[in-house]
PDB file of C-alpha atoms in Angstrom:
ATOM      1  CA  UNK A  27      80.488 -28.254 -11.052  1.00 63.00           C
ATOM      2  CA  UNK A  28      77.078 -25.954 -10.123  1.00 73.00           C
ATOM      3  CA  UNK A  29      75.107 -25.625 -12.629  1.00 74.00           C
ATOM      4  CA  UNK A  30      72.803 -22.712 -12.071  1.00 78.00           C
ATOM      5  CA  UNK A  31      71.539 -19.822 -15.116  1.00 79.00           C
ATOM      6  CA  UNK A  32      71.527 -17.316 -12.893  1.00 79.00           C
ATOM      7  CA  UNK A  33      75.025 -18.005 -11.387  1.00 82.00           C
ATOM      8  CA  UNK A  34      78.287 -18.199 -13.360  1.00 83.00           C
ATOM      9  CA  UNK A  35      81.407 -19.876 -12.796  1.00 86.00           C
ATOM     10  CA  UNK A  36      85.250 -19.498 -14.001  1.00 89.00           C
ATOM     11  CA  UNK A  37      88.562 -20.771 -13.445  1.00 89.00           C
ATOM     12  CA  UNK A  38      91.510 -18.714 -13.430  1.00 93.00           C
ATOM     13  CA  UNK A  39      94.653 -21.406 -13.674  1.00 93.00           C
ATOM     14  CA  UNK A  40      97.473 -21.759 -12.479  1.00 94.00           C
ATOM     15  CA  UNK A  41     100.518 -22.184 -14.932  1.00 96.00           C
ATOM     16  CA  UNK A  42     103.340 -25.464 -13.996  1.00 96.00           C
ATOM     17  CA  UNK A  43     106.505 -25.059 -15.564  1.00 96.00           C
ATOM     18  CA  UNK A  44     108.349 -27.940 -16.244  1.00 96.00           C
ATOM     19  CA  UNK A  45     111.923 -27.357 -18.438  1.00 94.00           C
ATOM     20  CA  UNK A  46     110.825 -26.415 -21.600  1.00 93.00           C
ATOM     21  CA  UNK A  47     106.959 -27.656 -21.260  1.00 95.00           C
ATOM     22  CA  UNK A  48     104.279 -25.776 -19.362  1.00 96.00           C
ATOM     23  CA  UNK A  49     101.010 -27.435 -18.157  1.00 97.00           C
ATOM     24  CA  UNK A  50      98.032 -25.156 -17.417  1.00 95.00           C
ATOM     25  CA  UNK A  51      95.990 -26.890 -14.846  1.00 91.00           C
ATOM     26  CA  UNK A  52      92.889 -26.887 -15.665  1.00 90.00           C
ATOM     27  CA  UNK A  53      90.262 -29.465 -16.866  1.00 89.00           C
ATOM     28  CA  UNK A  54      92.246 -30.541 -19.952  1.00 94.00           C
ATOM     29  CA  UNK A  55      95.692 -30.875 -18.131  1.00 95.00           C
ATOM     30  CA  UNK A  56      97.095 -34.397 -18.740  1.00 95.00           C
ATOM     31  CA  UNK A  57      98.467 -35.048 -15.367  1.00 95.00           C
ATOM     32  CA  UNK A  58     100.549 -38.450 -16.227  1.00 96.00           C
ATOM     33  CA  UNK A  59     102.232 -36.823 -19.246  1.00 96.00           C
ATOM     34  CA  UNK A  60     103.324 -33.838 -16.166  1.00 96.00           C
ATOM     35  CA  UNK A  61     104.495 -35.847 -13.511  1.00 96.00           C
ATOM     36  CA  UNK A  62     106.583 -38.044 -16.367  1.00 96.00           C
ATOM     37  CA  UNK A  63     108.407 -34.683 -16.843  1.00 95.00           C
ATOM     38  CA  UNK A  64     108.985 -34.076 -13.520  1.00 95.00           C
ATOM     39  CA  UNK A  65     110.876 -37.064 -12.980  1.00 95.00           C
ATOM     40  CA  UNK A  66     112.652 -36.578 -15.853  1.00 95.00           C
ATOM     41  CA  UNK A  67     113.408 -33.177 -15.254  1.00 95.00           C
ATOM     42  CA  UNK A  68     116.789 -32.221 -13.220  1.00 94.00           C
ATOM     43  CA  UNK A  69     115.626 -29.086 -12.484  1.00 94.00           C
ATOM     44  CA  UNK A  70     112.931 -26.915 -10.444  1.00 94.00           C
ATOM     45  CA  UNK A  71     109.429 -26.937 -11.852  1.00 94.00           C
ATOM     46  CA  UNK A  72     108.153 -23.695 -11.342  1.00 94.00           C
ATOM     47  CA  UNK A  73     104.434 -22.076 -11.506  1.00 93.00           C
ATOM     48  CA  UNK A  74     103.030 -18.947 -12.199  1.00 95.00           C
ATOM     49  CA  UNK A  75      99.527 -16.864 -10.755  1.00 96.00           C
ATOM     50  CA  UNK A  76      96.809 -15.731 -13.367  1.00 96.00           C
ATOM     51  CA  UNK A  77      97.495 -12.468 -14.335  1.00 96.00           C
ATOM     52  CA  UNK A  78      95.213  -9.390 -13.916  1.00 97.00           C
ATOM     53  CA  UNK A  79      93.639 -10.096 -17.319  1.00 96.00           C
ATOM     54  CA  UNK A  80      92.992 -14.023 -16.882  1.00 95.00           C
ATOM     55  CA  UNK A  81      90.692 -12.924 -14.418  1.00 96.00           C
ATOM     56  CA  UNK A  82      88.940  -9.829 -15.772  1.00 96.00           C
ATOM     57  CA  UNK A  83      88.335 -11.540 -19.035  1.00 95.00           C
ATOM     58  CA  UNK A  84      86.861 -14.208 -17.416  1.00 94.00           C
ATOM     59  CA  UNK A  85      84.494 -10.968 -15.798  1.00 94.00           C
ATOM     60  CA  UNK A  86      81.707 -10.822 -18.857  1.00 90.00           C
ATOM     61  CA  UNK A  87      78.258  -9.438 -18.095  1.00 90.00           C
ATOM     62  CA  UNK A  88      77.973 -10.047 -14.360  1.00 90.00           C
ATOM     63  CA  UNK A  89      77.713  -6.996 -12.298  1.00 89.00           C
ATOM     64  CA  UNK A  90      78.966  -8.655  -9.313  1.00 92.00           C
ATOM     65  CA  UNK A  91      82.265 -10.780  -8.940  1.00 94.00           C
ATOM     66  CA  UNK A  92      83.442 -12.932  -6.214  1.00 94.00           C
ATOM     67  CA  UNK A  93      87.063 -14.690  -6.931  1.00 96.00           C
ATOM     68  CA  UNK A  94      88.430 -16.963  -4.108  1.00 95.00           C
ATOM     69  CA  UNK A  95      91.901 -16.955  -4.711  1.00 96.00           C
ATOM     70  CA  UNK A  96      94.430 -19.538  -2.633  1.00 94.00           C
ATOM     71  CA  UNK A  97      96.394 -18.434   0.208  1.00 95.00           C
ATOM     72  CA  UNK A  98      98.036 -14.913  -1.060  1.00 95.00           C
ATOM     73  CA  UNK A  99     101.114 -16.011   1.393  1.00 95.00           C
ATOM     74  CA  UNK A 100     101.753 -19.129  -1.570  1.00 93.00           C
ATOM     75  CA  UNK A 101     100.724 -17.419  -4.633  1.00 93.00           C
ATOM     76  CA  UNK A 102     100.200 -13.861  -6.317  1.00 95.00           C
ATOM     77  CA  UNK A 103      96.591 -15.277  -7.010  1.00 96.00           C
ATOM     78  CA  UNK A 104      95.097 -12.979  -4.791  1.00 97.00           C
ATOM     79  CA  UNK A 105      96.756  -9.668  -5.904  1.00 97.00           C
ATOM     80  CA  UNK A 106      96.215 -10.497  -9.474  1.00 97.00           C
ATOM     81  CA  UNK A 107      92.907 -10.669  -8.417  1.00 97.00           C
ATOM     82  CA  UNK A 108      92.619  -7.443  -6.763  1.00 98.00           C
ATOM     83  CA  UNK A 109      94.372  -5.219  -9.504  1.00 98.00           C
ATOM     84  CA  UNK A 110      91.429  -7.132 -12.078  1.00 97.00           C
ATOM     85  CA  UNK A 111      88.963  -5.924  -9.900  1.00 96.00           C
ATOM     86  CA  UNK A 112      90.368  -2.799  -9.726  1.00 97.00           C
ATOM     87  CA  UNK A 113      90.520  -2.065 -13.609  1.00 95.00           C
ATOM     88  CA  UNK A 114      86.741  -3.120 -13.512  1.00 95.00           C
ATOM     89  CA  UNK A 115      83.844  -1.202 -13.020  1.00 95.00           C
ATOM     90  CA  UNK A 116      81.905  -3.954 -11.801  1.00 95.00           C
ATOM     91  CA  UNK A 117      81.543  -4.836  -7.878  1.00 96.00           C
ATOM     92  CA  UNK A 118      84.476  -7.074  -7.079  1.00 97.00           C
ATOM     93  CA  UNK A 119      84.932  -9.241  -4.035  1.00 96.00           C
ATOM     94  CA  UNK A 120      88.455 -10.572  -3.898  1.00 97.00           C
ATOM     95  CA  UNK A 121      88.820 -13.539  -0.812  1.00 96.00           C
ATOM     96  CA  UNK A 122      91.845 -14.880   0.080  1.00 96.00           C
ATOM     97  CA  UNK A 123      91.210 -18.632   0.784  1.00 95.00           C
ATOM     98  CA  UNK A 124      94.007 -18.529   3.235  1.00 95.00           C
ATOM     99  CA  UNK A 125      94.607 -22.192   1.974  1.00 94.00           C
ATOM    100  CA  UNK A 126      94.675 -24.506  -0.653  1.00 89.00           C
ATOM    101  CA  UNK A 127      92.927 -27.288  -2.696  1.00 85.00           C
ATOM    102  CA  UNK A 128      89.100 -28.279  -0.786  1.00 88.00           C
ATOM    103  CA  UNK A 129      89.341 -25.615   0.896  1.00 91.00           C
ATOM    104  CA  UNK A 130      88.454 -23.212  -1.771  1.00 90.00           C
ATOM    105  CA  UNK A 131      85.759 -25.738  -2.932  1.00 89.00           C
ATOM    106  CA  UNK A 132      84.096 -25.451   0.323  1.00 92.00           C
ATOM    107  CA  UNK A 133      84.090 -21.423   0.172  1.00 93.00           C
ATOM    108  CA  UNK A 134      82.499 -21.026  -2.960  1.00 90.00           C
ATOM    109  CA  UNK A 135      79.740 -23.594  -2.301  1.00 91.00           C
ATOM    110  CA  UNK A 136      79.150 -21.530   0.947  1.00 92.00           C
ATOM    111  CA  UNK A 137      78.962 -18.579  -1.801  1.00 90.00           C
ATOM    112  CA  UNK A 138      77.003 -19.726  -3.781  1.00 90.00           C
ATOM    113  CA  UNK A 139      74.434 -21.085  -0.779  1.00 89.00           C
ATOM    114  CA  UNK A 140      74.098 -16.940  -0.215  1.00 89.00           C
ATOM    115  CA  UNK A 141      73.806 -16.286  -3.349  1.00 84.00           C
ATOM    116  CA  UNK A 142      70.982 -17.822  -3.638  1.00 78.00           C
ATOM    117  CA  UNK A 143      69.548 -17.463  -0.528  1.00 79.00           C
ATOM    118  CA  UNK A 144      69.243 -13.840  -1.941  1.00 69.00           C
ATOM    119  CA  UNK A 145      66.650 -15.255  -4.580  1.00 56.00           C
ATOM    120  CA  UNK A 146      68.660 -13.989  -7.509  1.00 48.00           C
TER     121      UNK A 146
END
């Protein structure tokens, strides 16, 4: 989405749960193939957070993190996110989006515009 060599940046998906199938929504989710289980399914779909390590492994050689989680009142995004940065010696900068979907767009393109108003 920003391309930038001195910036890097990760994805930490979400897991849908759908009977027997699970869907990992990210870039190579096949949405049509999803929602044709959940109208087949009688059940609940269900979804699950990344866990601690989905986001420290996504850490690598940057000395300075900043995850933008969605709202920690919907999902355990945002304490998954604090226990990685926790288990990291690395500056960590957990933010709770408070919301969902653009929202979180908007907050790490106003993240990035700091970022490199710091002329990393």
């Amino acid at each position: 989405y920003i391309v930038d060599e001195n910036v890097g940046f990760d994805v930490a998906p979400l897991t849908i749960r759908i009977g027997d199938n699970e869907y990992v929504d990210d870039e190579k989710i096949n949405v049509n193939e999803m929602l044709d289980d959940m109208n087949a399914f009688k059940g609940r779909p269900t979804s699950a957070c990344p866990s601690p390590y989905d986001y420290f492994s996504r850490f690598g050689d940057a000395e300075e993190i900043f995850i933008v989680t969605i709202s920690k009142k919907l999902s355990g995004s945002f304490n998954s996110a604090v226990v990685a940065g926790q288990q990291s010696d690395k500056k960590v900068h957990v933010i709770d989006s408070k919301a969902t979907g653009g929202t979180l767009i908007l907050i790490a393109e106003k993240l990035y515009e700091l970022m490199h108003s710091r002329k990393l």
